Amino acid sequence: MEAFASHYSYFVTVLLMAAGLYIMIARGNLVKKLIGLSIFQTSVYLLYIAPGKLIGGTAPIVSQAYQVYSNPLPHVLILTAIVVGIATLALGLAIVVRIREAYGSIEEDEIIAADVGHGDRE
Amino acid sequence: MMAATVLAIIVQRNLFSVVVLAGVYSFLMATVLVALDAVDVAMTEASVGAGISTVLLLGALYLCGGEEAKPLSRPWLPLVVTLVIVAALVYGTLGLPAFSDPQAPIHTHVVPRYLTQALAETGVPNVVTAVLASYRGYDTLGETVVVFTAGIGVIALLRRRRRGKEDGK
């Protein structure tokens, strides 16, 4: 029980990650898959940020009034990760739009079926 | 509340509502980040995660149509895979330091130096900014290169599409 209270933030992270992973594997729609990917990403943000928090601390802006700060290093890394994540999302969506142009569908099974049918004809 | 939003995203099949829920989710995540004292990250998440990515997703929906087809007939295999991974990760997290433990390695390595010296060395009171722009400036340069490459990729993909349309006419 004690372990549950002190590791609660990790469990939240794991559950969010599981939800994102499940969306990515189980759903055939490509846009939905990308949303699952972003949920997975936000779980990684939590994984980095949560251990950096100190109870009783404050945001890492140096001031005479405070002595305890949360850890600034994960914040920096996650700022980079957020921006790179949006770049990945934009590129993925552009590819989805192209797939839609080429196949007329963004459902995984229909795309595979179209590929198989095309192979038979050749 | 966050769990409810995520569940709704999983269940909901109308992609438009999924996108709006993803925006809600991003704002909730930003709130959690504020509670964890990560104000800079929360700001970026609210503007980039809830703003730009929602706009991008809506643009993609405009081009792709907004209904998801039926779910796959056998959702059990992915569910089992996910649960196995959850079990493994929960087992793994038990070995990590407890929440808000000041003796955890994350708080004892380089960070005390950043917190005590950053103001004198860079003159910026916000340590996050100091580390981002000064100590890890090359990281940020690399990040800019990544965003630039992604931008080129998007332009290349979407321009080919427009040219293909003109050829088709």
PDB file of C-alpha atoms in Angstrom:
ATOM      1  CA  MET A   1       0.000   0.000   0.000  1.00  0.00           C
ATOM      2  CA  GLU A   2       2.877   2.318   0.815  1.00  0.00           C
ATOM      3  CA  ALA A   3       4.429   1.520  -2.556  1.00  0.00           C
ATOM      4  CA  PHE A   4       1.135   2.434  -4.205  1.00  0.00           C
ATOM      5  CA  ALA A   5       1.075   5.904  -2.631  1.00  0.00           C
ATOM      6  CA  SER A   6       4.715   6.726  -3.381  1.00  0.00           C
ATOM      7  CA  HIS A   7       4.654   5.373  -6.959  1.00  0.00           C
ATOM      8  CA  TYR A   8       1.211   6.656  -7.921  1.00  0.00           C
ATOM      9  CA  SER A   9       2.588   9.043 -10.583  1.00  0.00           C
ATOM     10  CA  TYR A  10       4.335   6.168 -12.320  1.00  0.00           C
ATOM     11  CA  PHE A  11       1.107   4.153 -12.408  1.00  0.00           C
ATOM     12  CA  VAL A  12      -0.772   7.050 -14.017  1.00  0.00           C
ATOM     13  CA  THR A  13       2.006   7.256 -16.595  1.00  0.00           C
ATOM     14  CA  VAL A  14       1.808   3.544 -17.310  1.00  0.00           C
ATOM     15  CA  LEU A  15      -1.972   3.653 -17.743  1.00  0.00           C
ATOM     16  CA  LEU A  16      -1.815   6.583 -20.176  1.00  0.00           C
ATOM     17  CA  MET A  17       0.914   4.787 -22.102  1.00  0.00           C
ATOM     18  CA  ALA A  18      -1.223   1.644 -22.225  1.00  0.00           C
ATOM     19  CA  ALA A  19      -4.196   3.610 -23.571  1.00  0.00           C
ATOM     20  CA  GLY A  20      -2.066   5.149 -26.315  1.00  0.00           C
ATOM     21  CA  LEU A  21      -0.526   1.810 -27.201  1.00  0.00           C
ATOM     22  CA  TYR A  22      -3.936   0.133 -27.311  1.00  0.00           C
ATOM     23  CA  ILE A  23      -5.303   2.809 -29.666  1.00  0.00           C
ATOM     24  CA  MET A  24      -2.282   2.416 -31.919  1.00  0.00           C
ATOM     25  CA  ILE A  25      -2.553  -1.379 -32.159  1.00  0.00           C
ATOM     26  CA  ALA A  26      -6.300  -1.958 -32.096  1.00  0.00           C
ATOM     27  CA  ARG A  27      -7.665   0.884 -34.216  1.00  0.00           C
ATOM     28  CA  GLY A  28      -7.388   0.724 -37.987  1.00  0.00           C
ATOM     29  CA  ASN A  29      -7.964   4.402 -38.702  1.00  0.00           C
ATOM     30  CA  LEU A  30      -4.679   6.179 -39.389  1.00  0.00           C
ATOM     31  CA  VAL A  31      -5.707   9.543 -37.875  1.00  0.00           C
ATOM     32  CA  LYS A  32      -6.845   7.743 -34.728  1.00  0.00           C
ATOM     33  CA  LYS A  33      -3.515   5.936 -34.616  1.00  0.00           C
ATOM     34  CA  LEU A  34      -1.712   9.287 -34.677  1.00  0.00           C
ATOM     35  CA  ILE A  35      -3.856  10.558 -31.792  1.00  0.00           C
ATOM     36  CA  GLY A  36      -2.914   7.397 -29.903  1.00  0.00           C
ATOM     37  CA  LEU A  37       0.707   8.214 -30.626  1.00  0.00           C
ATOM     38  CA  SER A  38       0.308  11.675 -29.100  1.00  0.00           C
ATOM     39  CA  ILE A  39      -1.309  10.206 -25.969  1.00  0.00           C
ATOM     40  CA  PHE A  40       1.645   7.832 -25.700  1.00  0.00           C
ATOM     41  CA  GLN A  41       3.918  10.860 -26.005  1.00  0.00           C
ATOM     42  CA  THR A  42       2.182  12.793 -23.225  1.00  0.00           C
ATOM     43  CA  SER A  43       2.673   9.781 -20.962  1.00  0.00           C
ATOM     44  CA  VAL A  44       6.403  10.114 -21.622  1.00  0.00           C
ATOM     45  CA  TYR A  45       6.180  13.799 -20.629  1.00  0.00           C
ATOM     46  CA  LEU A  46       4.708  12.721 -17.303  1.00  0.00           C
ATOM     47  CA  LEU A  47       7.366  10.049 -16.880  1.00  0.00           C
ATOM     48  CA  TYR A  48      10.042  12.740 -17.121  1.00  0.00           C
ATOM     49  CA  ILE A  49       8.361  15.592 -15.268  1.00  0.00           C
ATOM     50  CA  ALA A  50       6.835  13.742 -12.303  1.00  0.00           C
ATOM     51  CA  PRO A  51      10.138  12.593 -10.716  1.00  0.00           C
ATOM     52  CA  GLY A  52      11.463  16.160 -10.988  1.00  0.00           C
ATOM     53  CA  LYS A  53       8.788  17.532  -8.653  1.00  0.00           C
ATOM     54  CA  LEU A  54       9.688  18.140  -5.022  1.00  0.00           C
ATOM     55  CA  ILE A  55       6.803  18.598  -2.621  1.00  0.00           C
ATOM     56  CA  GLY A  56       7.090  22.067  -1.106  1.00  0.00           C
ATOM     57  CA  GLY A  57       9.206  23.232  -4.048  1.00  0.00           C
ATOM     58  CA  THR A  58       8.355  25.818  -6.646  1.00  0.00           C
ATOM     59  CA  ALA A  59       8.919  26.365 -10.365  1.00  0.00           C
ATOM     60  CA  PRO A  60      12.655  26.678 -11.183  1.00  0.00           C
ATOM     61  CA  ILE A  61      12.864  30.457 -11.411  1.00  0.00           C
ATOM     62  CA  VAL A  62      15.628  31.643  -9.091  1.00  0.00           C
ATOM     63  CA  SER A  63      14.473  34.064  -6.423  1.00  0.00           C
ATOM     64  CA  GLN A  64      15.507  35.033  -2.936  1.00  0.00           C
ATOM     65  CA  ALA A  65      12.164  33.986  -1.520  1.00  0.00           C
ATOM     66  CA  TYR A  66      12.476  30.272  -2.311  1.00  0.00           C
ATOM     67  CA  GLN A  67      15.038  27.621  -1.539  1.00  0.00           C
ATOM     68  CA  VAL A  68      13.513  24.452  -3.013  1.00  0.00           C
ATOM     69  CA  TYR A  69      12.928  24.181  -6.758  1.00  0.00           C
ATOM     70  CA  SER A  70      11.649  21.410  -8.961  1.00  0.00           C
ATOM     71  CA  ASN A  71      14.214  19.891 -11.292  1.00  0.00           C
ATOM     72  CA  PRO A  72      14.695  22.057 -14.427  1.00  0.00           C
ATOM     73  CA  LEU A  73      16.516  19.505 -16.572  1.00  0.00           C
ATOM     74  CA  PRO A  74      13.515  17.265 -17.446  1.00  0.00           C
ATOM     75  CA  HIS A  75      11.528  20.414 -18.263  1.00  0.00           C
ATOM     76  CA  VAL A  76      14.101  21.377 -20.860  1.00  0.00           C
ATOM     77  CA  LEU A  77      14.175  17.892 -22.371  1.00  0.00           C
ATOM     78  CA  ILE A  78      10.390  17.729 -22.543  1.00  0.00           C
ATOM     79  CA  LEU A  79      10.124  21.169 -24.143  1.00  0.00           C
ATOM     80  CA  THR A  80      12.276  19.779 -26.934  1.00  0.00           C
ATOM     81  CA  ALA A  81      10.203  16.588 -27.023  1.00  0.00           C
ATOM     82  CA  ILE A  82       6.899  18.485 -27.368  1.00  0.00           C
ATOM     83  CA  VAL A  83       8.150  20.454 -30.346  1.00  0.00           C
ATOM     84  CA  VAL A  84       9.646  17.383 -32.004  1.00  0.00           C
ATOM     85  CA  GLY A  85       6.361  15.567 -31.299  1.00  0.00           C
ATOM     86  CA  ILE A  86       4.337  18.179 -33.145  1.00  0.00           C
ATOM     87  CA  ALA A  87       6.761  17.903 -36.082  1.00  0.00           C
ATOM     88  CA  THR A  88       6.239  14.126 -36.132  1.00  0.00           C
ATOM     89  CA  LEU A  89       2.479  14.597 -36.000  1.00  0.00           C
ATOM     90  CA  ALA A  90       2.526  17.072 -38.888  1.00  0.00           C
ATOM     91  CA  LEU A  91       4.631  14.757 -41.042  1.00  0.00           C
ATOM     92  CA  GLY A  92       2.437  11.767 -40.167  1.00  0.00           C
ATOM     93  CA  LEU A  93      -0.733  13.669 -41.081  1.00  0.00           C
ATOM     94  CA  ALA A  94       0.803  14.741 -44.396  1.00  0.00           C
ATOM     95  CA  ILE A  95       1.564  11.087 -45.153  1.00  0.00           C
ATOM     96  CA  VAL A  96      -2.014  10.156 -44.184  1.00  0.00           C
ATOM     97  CA  VAL A  97      -3.360  12.769 -46.602  1.00  0.00           C
ATOM     98  CA  ARG A  98      -1.168  11.319 -49.364  1.00  0.00           C
ATOM     99  CA  ILE A  99      -2.331   7.778 -48.543  1.00  0.00           C
ATOM    100  CA  ARG A 100      -5.900   8.984 -48.766  1.00  0.00           C
ATOM    101  CA  GLU A 101      -5.138  10.406 -52.229  1.00  0.00           C
ATOM    102  CA  ALA A 102      -3.557   7.165 -53.398  1.00  0.00           C
ATOM    103  CA  TYR A 103      -5.959   4.612 -51.866  1.00  0.00           C
ATOM    104  CA  GLY A 104      -9.163   6.568 -51.252  1.00  0.00           C
ATOM    105  CA  SER A 105      -9.224   5.355 -47.665  1.00  0.00           C
ATOM    106  CA  ILE A 106      -7.438   5.836 -44.347  1.00  0.00           C
ATOM    107  CA  GLU A 107      -8.537   2.507 -42.854  1.00  0.00           C
ATOM    108  CA  GLU A 108      -5.702   0.049 -42.413  1.00  0.00           C
ATOM    109  CA  ASP A 109      -7.622  -3.096 -43.477  1.00  0.00           C
ATOM    110  CA  GLU A 110      -9.001  -1.449 -46.635  1.00  0.00           C
ATOM    111  CA  ILE A 111      -5.487  -0.317 -47.608  1.00  0.00           C
ATOM    112  CA  ILE A 112      -4.116  -3.839 -47.113  1.00  0.00           C
ATOM    113  CA  ALA A 113      -7.049  -5.278 -49.068  1.00  0.00           C
ATOM    114  CA  ALA A 114      -6.366  -2.806 -51.902  1.00  0.00           C
ATOM    115  CA  ASP A 115      -2.696  -3.819 -51.920  1.00  0.00           C
ATOM    116  CA  VAL A 116      -3.531  -7.542 -52.043  1.00  0.00           C
ATOM    117  CA  GLY A 117      -6.096  -7.030 -54.817  1.00  0.00           C
ATOM    118  CA  HIS A 118      -3.580  -5.018 -56.811  1.00  0.00           C
ATOM    119  CA  GLY A 119      -0.977  -7.784 -56.426  1.00  0.00           C
ATOM    120  CA  ASP A 120      -3.446 -10.378 -57.785  1.00  0.00           C
ATOM    121  CA  ARG A 121      -4.141  -8.395 -60.911  1.00  0.00           C
ATOM    122  CA  GLU A 122      -0.505  -8.015 -61.850  1.00  0.00           C
TER     123      GLU A 122
ATOM    124  CA  MET B   1     -11.213  13.224 -15.482  1.00  0.00           C
ATOM    125  CA  MET B   2      -8.192  12.541 -17.641  1.00  0.00           C
ATOM    126  CA  ALA B   3      -8.983   8.822 -17.552  1.00  0.00           C
ATOM    127  CA  ALA B   4     -12.551   9.587 -18.658  1.00  0.00           C
ATOM    128  CA  THR B   5     -11.271  11.687 -21.564  1.00  0.00           C
ATOM    129  CA  VAL B   6      -8.871   8.981 -22.669  1.00  0.00           C
ATOM    130  CA  LEU B   7     -11.592   6.320 -22.478  1.00  0.00           C
ATOM    131  CA  ALA B   8     -13.883   8.542 -24.539  1.00  0.00           C
ATOM    132  CA  ILE B   9     -11.124   8.923 -27.136  1.00  0.00           C
ATOM    133  CA  ILE B  10     -10.801   5.139 -27.333  1.00  0.00           C
ATOM    134  CA  VAL B  11     -14.535   4.510 -27.623  1.00  0.00           C
ATOM    135  CA  GLN B  12     -15.606   7.443 -29.779  1.00  0.00           C
ATOM    136  CA  ARG B  13     -15.642   6.730 -33.507  1.00  0.00           C
ATOM    137  CA  ASN B  14     -16.532  10.146 -34.886  1.00  0.00           C
ATOM    138  CA  LEU B  15     -13.093  11.547 -35.603  1.00  0.00           C
ATOM    139  CA  PHE B  16     -14.167  15.157 -35.125  1.00  0.00           C
ATOM    140  CA  SER B  17     -15.142  14.548 -31.513  1.00  0.00           C
ATOM    141  CA  VAL B  18     -11.949  12.549 -31.023  1.00  0.00           C
ATOM    142  CA  VAL B  19      -9.910  15.565 -32.131  1.00  0.00           C
ATOM    143  CA  VAL B  20     -11.797  17.907 -29.809  1.00  0.00           C
ATOM    144  CA  LEU B  21     -11.341  15.436 -26.954  1.00  0.00           C
ATOM    145  CA  ALA B  22      -7.621  15.310 -27.729  1.00  0.00           C
ATOM    146  CA  GLY B  23      -7.555  19.092 -27.276  1.00  0.00           C
ATOM    147  CA  VAL B  24      -9.363  18.738 -23.929  1.00  0.00           C
ATOM    148  CA  TYR B  25      -6.854  16.065 -22.965  1.00  0.00           C
ATOM    149  CA  SER B  26      -3.947  18.381 -23.780  1.00  0.00           C
ATOM    150  CA  PHE B  27      -5.350  21.133 -21.567  1.00  0.00           C
ATOM    151  CA  LEU B  28      -5.839  18.658 -18.715  1.00  0.00           C
ATOM    152  CA  MET B  29      -2.248  17.516 -19.192  1.00  0.00           C
ATOM    153  CA  ALA B  30      -1.126  21.158 -19.042  1.00  0.00           C
ATOM    154  CA  THR B  31      -2.983  21.545 -15.736  1.00  0.00           C
ATOM    155  CA  VAL B  32      -1.227  18.476 -14.343  1.00  0.00           C
ATOM    156  CA  LEU B  33       2.103  19.928 -15.461  1.00  0.00           C
ATOM    157  CA  VAL B  34       1.394  23.185 -13.623  1.00  0.00           C
ATOM    158  CA  ALA B  35       0.655  21.137 -10.515  1.00  0.00           C
ATOM    159  CA  LEU B  36       4.047  19.475 -11.006  1.00  0.00           C
ATOM    160  CA  ASP B  37       5.763  22.921 -11.103  1.00  0.00           C
ATOM    161  CA  ALA B  38       6.650  22.619 -14.788  1.00  0.00           C
ATOM    162  CA  VAL B  39       5.204  25.955 -15.867  1.00  0.00           C
ATOM    163  CA  ASP B  40       7.234  26.334 -19.069  1.00  0.00           C
ATOM    164  CA  VAL B  41       6.303  22.866 -20.234  1.00  0.00           C
ATOM    165  CA  ALA B  42       2.652  23.464 -19.353  1.00  0.00           C
ATOM    166  CA  MET B  43       2.625  26.615 -21.434  1.00  0.00           C
ATOM    167  CA  THR B  44       4.137  24.832 -24.426  1.00  0.00           C
ATOM    168  CA  GLU B  45       1.764  21.904 -24.044  1.00  0.00           C
ATOM    169  CA  ALA B  46      -1.277  24.201 -23.922  1.00  0.00           C
ATOM    170  CA  SER B  47      -0.228  26.198 -26.979  1.00  0.00           C
ATOM    171  CA  VAL B  48       1.376  23.465 -29.087  1.00  0.00           C
ATOM    172  CA  GLY B  49      -0.492  20.367 -27.908  1.00  0.00           C
ATOM    173  CA  ALA B  50      -3.944  21.882 -27.615  1.00  0.00           C
ATOM    174  CA  GLY B  51      -3.566  24.602 -30.244  1.00  0.00           C
ATOM    175  CA  ILE B  52      -1.361  23.676 -33.168  1.00  0.00           C
ATOM    176  CA  SER B  53      -1.941  19.929 -33.126  1.00  0.00           C
ATOM    177  CA  THR B  54      -5.725  20.415 -33.011  1.00  0.00           C
ATOM    178  CA  VAL B  55      -5.503  22.717 -36.019  1.00  0.00           C
ATOM    179  CA  LEU B  56      -3.316  20.191 -37.869  1.00  0.00           C
ATOM    180  CA  LEU B  57      -5.680  17.316 -37.060  1.00  0.00           C
ATOM    181  CA  LEU B  58      -8.734  19.326 -38.152  1.00  0.00           C
ATOM    182  CA  GLY B  59      -6.973  20.183 -41.401  1.00  0.00           C
ATOM    183  CA  ALA B  60      -6.241  16.509 -41.982  1.00  0.00           C
ATOM    184  CA  LEU B  61      -9.879  15.627 -41.220  1.00  0.00           C
ATOM    185  CA  TYR B  62     -11.038  18.230 -43.724  1.00  0.00           C
ATOM    186  CA  LEU B  63      -8.960  16.462 -46.373  1.00  0.00           C
ATOM    187  CA  CYS B  64      -9.725  12.893 -45.273  1.00  0.00           C
ATOM    188  CA  GLY B  65     -13.331  12.770 -44.062  1.00  0.00           C
ATOM    189  CA  GLY B  66     -14.386  12.269 -40.465  1.00  0.00           C
ATOM    190  CA  GLU B  67     -15.947   8.845 -39.790  1.00  0.00           C
ATOM    191  CA  GLU B  68     -13.993   5.873 -38.542  1.00  0.00           C
ATOM    192  CA  ALA B  69     -15.057   2.470 -39.854  1.00  0.00           C
ATOM    193  CA  LYS B  70     -16.108  -0.322 -37.516  1.00  0.00           C
ATOM    194  CA  PRO B  71     -13.514  -1.449 -34.961  1.00  0.00           C
ATOM    195  CA  LEU B  72     -11.487  -4.517 -35.782  1.00  0.00           C
ATOM    196  CA  SER B  73     -13.396  -7.718 -35.146  1.00  0.00           C
ATOM    197  CA  ARG B  74     -10.920  -9.151 -32.617  1.00  0.00           C
ATOM    198  CA  PRO B  75      -9.805  -6.538 -30.070  1.00  0.00           C
ATOM    199  CA  TRP B  76      -8.577  -9.212 -27.646  1.00  0.00           C
ATOM    200  CA  LEU B  77      -5.042  -9.710 -28.935  1.00  0.00           C
ATOM    201  CA  PRO B  78      -4.047  -6.004 -28.646  1.00  0.00           C
ATOM    202  CA  LEU B  79      -5.742  -5.871 -25.243  1.00  0.00           C
ATOM    203  CA  VAL B  80      -3.737  -8.836 -23.982  1.00  0.00           C
ATOM    204  CA  VAL B  81      -0.490  -7.414 -25.381  1.00  0.00           C
ATOM    205  CA  THR B  82      -1.212  -4.070 -23.707  1.00  0.00           C
ATOM    206  CA  LEU B  83      -2.048  -5.678 -20.358  1.00  0.00           C
ATOM    207  CA  VAL B  84       1.142  -7.757 -20.404  1.00  0.00           C
ATOM    208  CA  ILE B  85       3.188  -4.604 -21.055  1.00  0.00           C
ATOM    209  CA  VAL B  86       1.324  -2.784 -18.250  1.00  0.00           C
ATOM    210  CA  ALA B  87       2.125  -5.601 -15.828  1.00  0.00           C
ATOM    211  CA  ALA B  88       5.800  -5.556 -16.805  1.00  0.00           C
ATOM    212  CA  LEU B  89       6.028  -1.760 -16.468  1.00  0.00           C
ATOM    213  CA  VAL B  90       4.237  -1.638 -13.110  1.00  0.00           C
ATOM    214  CA  TYR B  91       6.643  -4.282 -11.859  1.00  0.00           C
ATOM    215  CA  GLY B  92       9.503  -2.146 -13.196  1.00  0.00           C
ATOM    216  CA  THR B  93       8.294   1.103 -11.608  1.00  0.00           C
ATOM    217  CA  LEU B  94       8.425  -0.474  -8.144  1.00  0.00           C
ATOM    218  CA  GLY B  95      12.221  -0.290  -8.391  1.00  0.00           C
ATOM    219  CA  LEU B  96      12.218   3.449  -9.119  1.00  0.00           C
ATOM    220  CA  PRO B  97      12.681   6.103  -6.415  1.00  0.00           C
ATOM    221  CA  ALA B  98       9.523   7.237  -4.638  1.00  0.00           C
ATOM    222  CA  PHE B  99       7.687  10.385  -5.718  1.00  0.00           C
ATOM    223  CA  SER B 100       9.328  13.616  -4.473  1.00  0.00           C
ATOM    224  CA  ASP B 101      12.328  11.880  -2.900  1.00  0.00           C
ATOM    225  CA  PRO B 102      15.030  14.590  -2.576  1.00  0.00           C
ATOM    226  CA  GLN B 103      17.791  11.953  -2.526  1.00  0.00           C
ATOM    227  CA  ALA B 104      16.777  10.475  -5.901  1.00  0.00           C
ATOM    228  CA  PRO B 105      19.645  10.514  -8.446  1.00  0.00           C
ATOM    229  CA  ILE B 106      17.684  12.931 -10.665  1.00  0.00           C
ATOM    230  CA  HIS B 107      18.019  15.633  -7.988  1.00  0.00           C
ATOM    231  CA  THR B 108      21.655  15.068  -7.060  1.00  0.00           C
ATOM    232  CA  HIS B 109      23.544  14.907 -10.365  1.00  0.00           C
ATOM    233  CA  VAL B 110      24.024  18.068 -12.511  1.00  0.00           C
ATOM    234  CA  VAL B 111      20.971  19.915 -11.330  1.00  0.00           C
ATOM    235  CA  PRO B 112      22.274  21.505  -8.089  1.00  0.00           C
ATOM    236  CA  ARG B 113      24.950  23.174 -10.176  1.00  0.00           C
ATOM    237  CA  TYR B 114      22.338  24.542 -12.607  1.00  0.00           C
ATOM    238  CA  LEU B 115      20.214  25.838  -9.748  1.00  0.00           C
ATOM    239  CA  THR B 116      23.073  27.551  -7.884  1.00  0.00           C
ATOM    240  CA  GLN B 117      25.267  28.760 -10.752  1.00  0.00           C
ATOM    241  CA  ALA B 118      22.848  29.478 -13.614  1.00  0.00           C
ATOM    242  CA  LEU B 119      22.002  32.992 -12.462  1.00  0.00           C
ATOM    243  CA  ALA B 120      25.671  33.957 -12.134  1.00  0.00           C
ATOM    244  CA  GLU B 121      26.809  32.215 -15.320  1.00  0.00           C
ATOM    245  CA  THR B 122      24.035  33.192 -17.731  1.00  0.00           C
ATOM    246  CA  GLY B 123      22.208  36.055 -16.053  1.00  0.00           C
ATOM    247  CA  VAL B 124      18.797  34.444 -16.652  1.00  0.00           C
ATOM    248  CA  PRO B 125      16.724  33.846 -13.511  1.00  0.00           C
ATOM    249  CA  ASN B 126      14.524  31.234 -15.193  1.00  0.00           C
ATOM    250  CA  VAL B 127      16.700  28.134 -14.989  1.00  0.00           C
ATOM    251  CA  VAL B 128      14.722  26.302 -17.672  1.00  0.00           C
ATOM    252  CA  THR B 129      15.510  29.053 -20.167  1.00  0.00           C
ATOM    253  CA  ALA B 130      19.136  29.155 -19.059  1.00  0.00           C
ATOM    254  CA  VAL B 131      19.611  25.418 -19.580  1.00  0.00           C
ATOM    255  CA  LEU B 132      17.654  25.364 -22.830  1.00  0.00           C
ATOM    256  CA  ALA B 133      19.410  28.241 -24.525  1.00  0.00           C
ATOM    257  CA  SER B 134      22.813  28.176 -22.907  1.00  0.00           C
ATOM    258  CA  TYR B 135      23.950  24.879 -21.402  1.00  0.00           C
ATOM    259  CA  ARG B 136      22.126  22.699 -23.925  1.00  0.00           C
ATOM    260  CA  GLY B 137      22.098  25.128 -26.840  1.00  0.00           C
ATOM    261  CA  TYR B 138      23.165  22.446 -29.310  1.00  0.00           C
ATOM    262  CA  ASP B 139      20.120  20.379 -28.346  1.00  0.00           C
ATOM    263  CA  THR B 140      17.915  23.274 -29.251  1.00  0.00           C
ATOM    264  CA  LEU B 141      19.765  23.738 -32.528  1.00  0.00           C
ATOM    265  CA  GLY B 142      19.175  20.059 -33.306  1.00  0.00           C
ATOM    266  CA  GLU B 143      15.513  20.467 -32.438  1.00  0.00           C
ATOM    267  CA  THR B 144      15.249  23.347 -34.884  1.00  0.00           C
ATOM    268  CA  VAL B 145      16.835  21.150 -37.559  1.00  0.00           C
ATOM    269  CA  VAL B 146      14.232  18.430 -36.851  1.00  0.00           C
ATOM    270  CA  VAL B 147      11.345  20.881 -37.162  1.00  0.00           C
ATOM    271  CA  PHE B 148      12.852  22.307 -40.354  1.00  0.00           C
ATOM    272  CA  THR B 149      13.203  18.815 -41.846  1.00  0.00           C
ATOM    273  CA  ALA B 150       9.617  17.966 -40.915  1.00  0.00           C
ATOM    274  CA  GLY B 151       8.422  21.191 -42.534  1.00  0.00           C
ATOM    275  CA  ILE B 152      10.287  20.353 -45.733  1.00  0.00           C
ATOM    276  CA  GLY B 153       8.802  16.855 -45.638  1.00  0.00           C
ATOM    277  CA  VAL B 154       5.242  18.125 -45.271  1.00  0.00           C
ATOM    278  CA  ILE B 155       5.693  20.649 -48.082  1.00  0.00           C
ATOM    279  CA  ALA B 156       7.228  18.021 -50.361  1.00  0.00           C
ATOM    280  CA  LEU B 157       4.408  15.526 -49.708  1.00  0.00           C
ATOM    281  CA  LEU B 158       1.568  18.009 -50.141  1.00  0.00           C
ATOM    282  CA  ARG B 159       3.054  19.772 -53.163  1.00  0.00           C
ATOM    283  CA  ARG B 160       3.414  16.527 -55.073  1.00  0.00           C
ATOM    284  CA  ARG B 161      -0.248  15.936 -54.439  1.00  0.00           C
ATOM    285  CA  ARG B 162      -1.239  19.289 -55.922  1.00  0.00           C
ATOM    286  CA  ARG B 163       0.939  18.757 -58.988  1.00  0.00           C
ATOM    287  CA  GLY B 164      -0.537  15.260 -59.416  1.00  0.00           C
ATOM    288  CA  LYS B 165      -3.998  16.799 -59.454  1.00  0.00           C
ATOM    289  CA  GLU B 166      -3.018  19.261 -62.159  1.00  0.00           C
ATOM    290  CA  ASP B 167      -1.547  16.433 -64.255  1.00  0.00           C
ATOM    291  CA  GLY B 168      -4.796  14.533 -63.875  1.00  0.00           C
ATOM    292  CA  LYS B 169      -6.858  17.303 -65.433  1.00  0.00           C
TER     293      LYS B 169
END
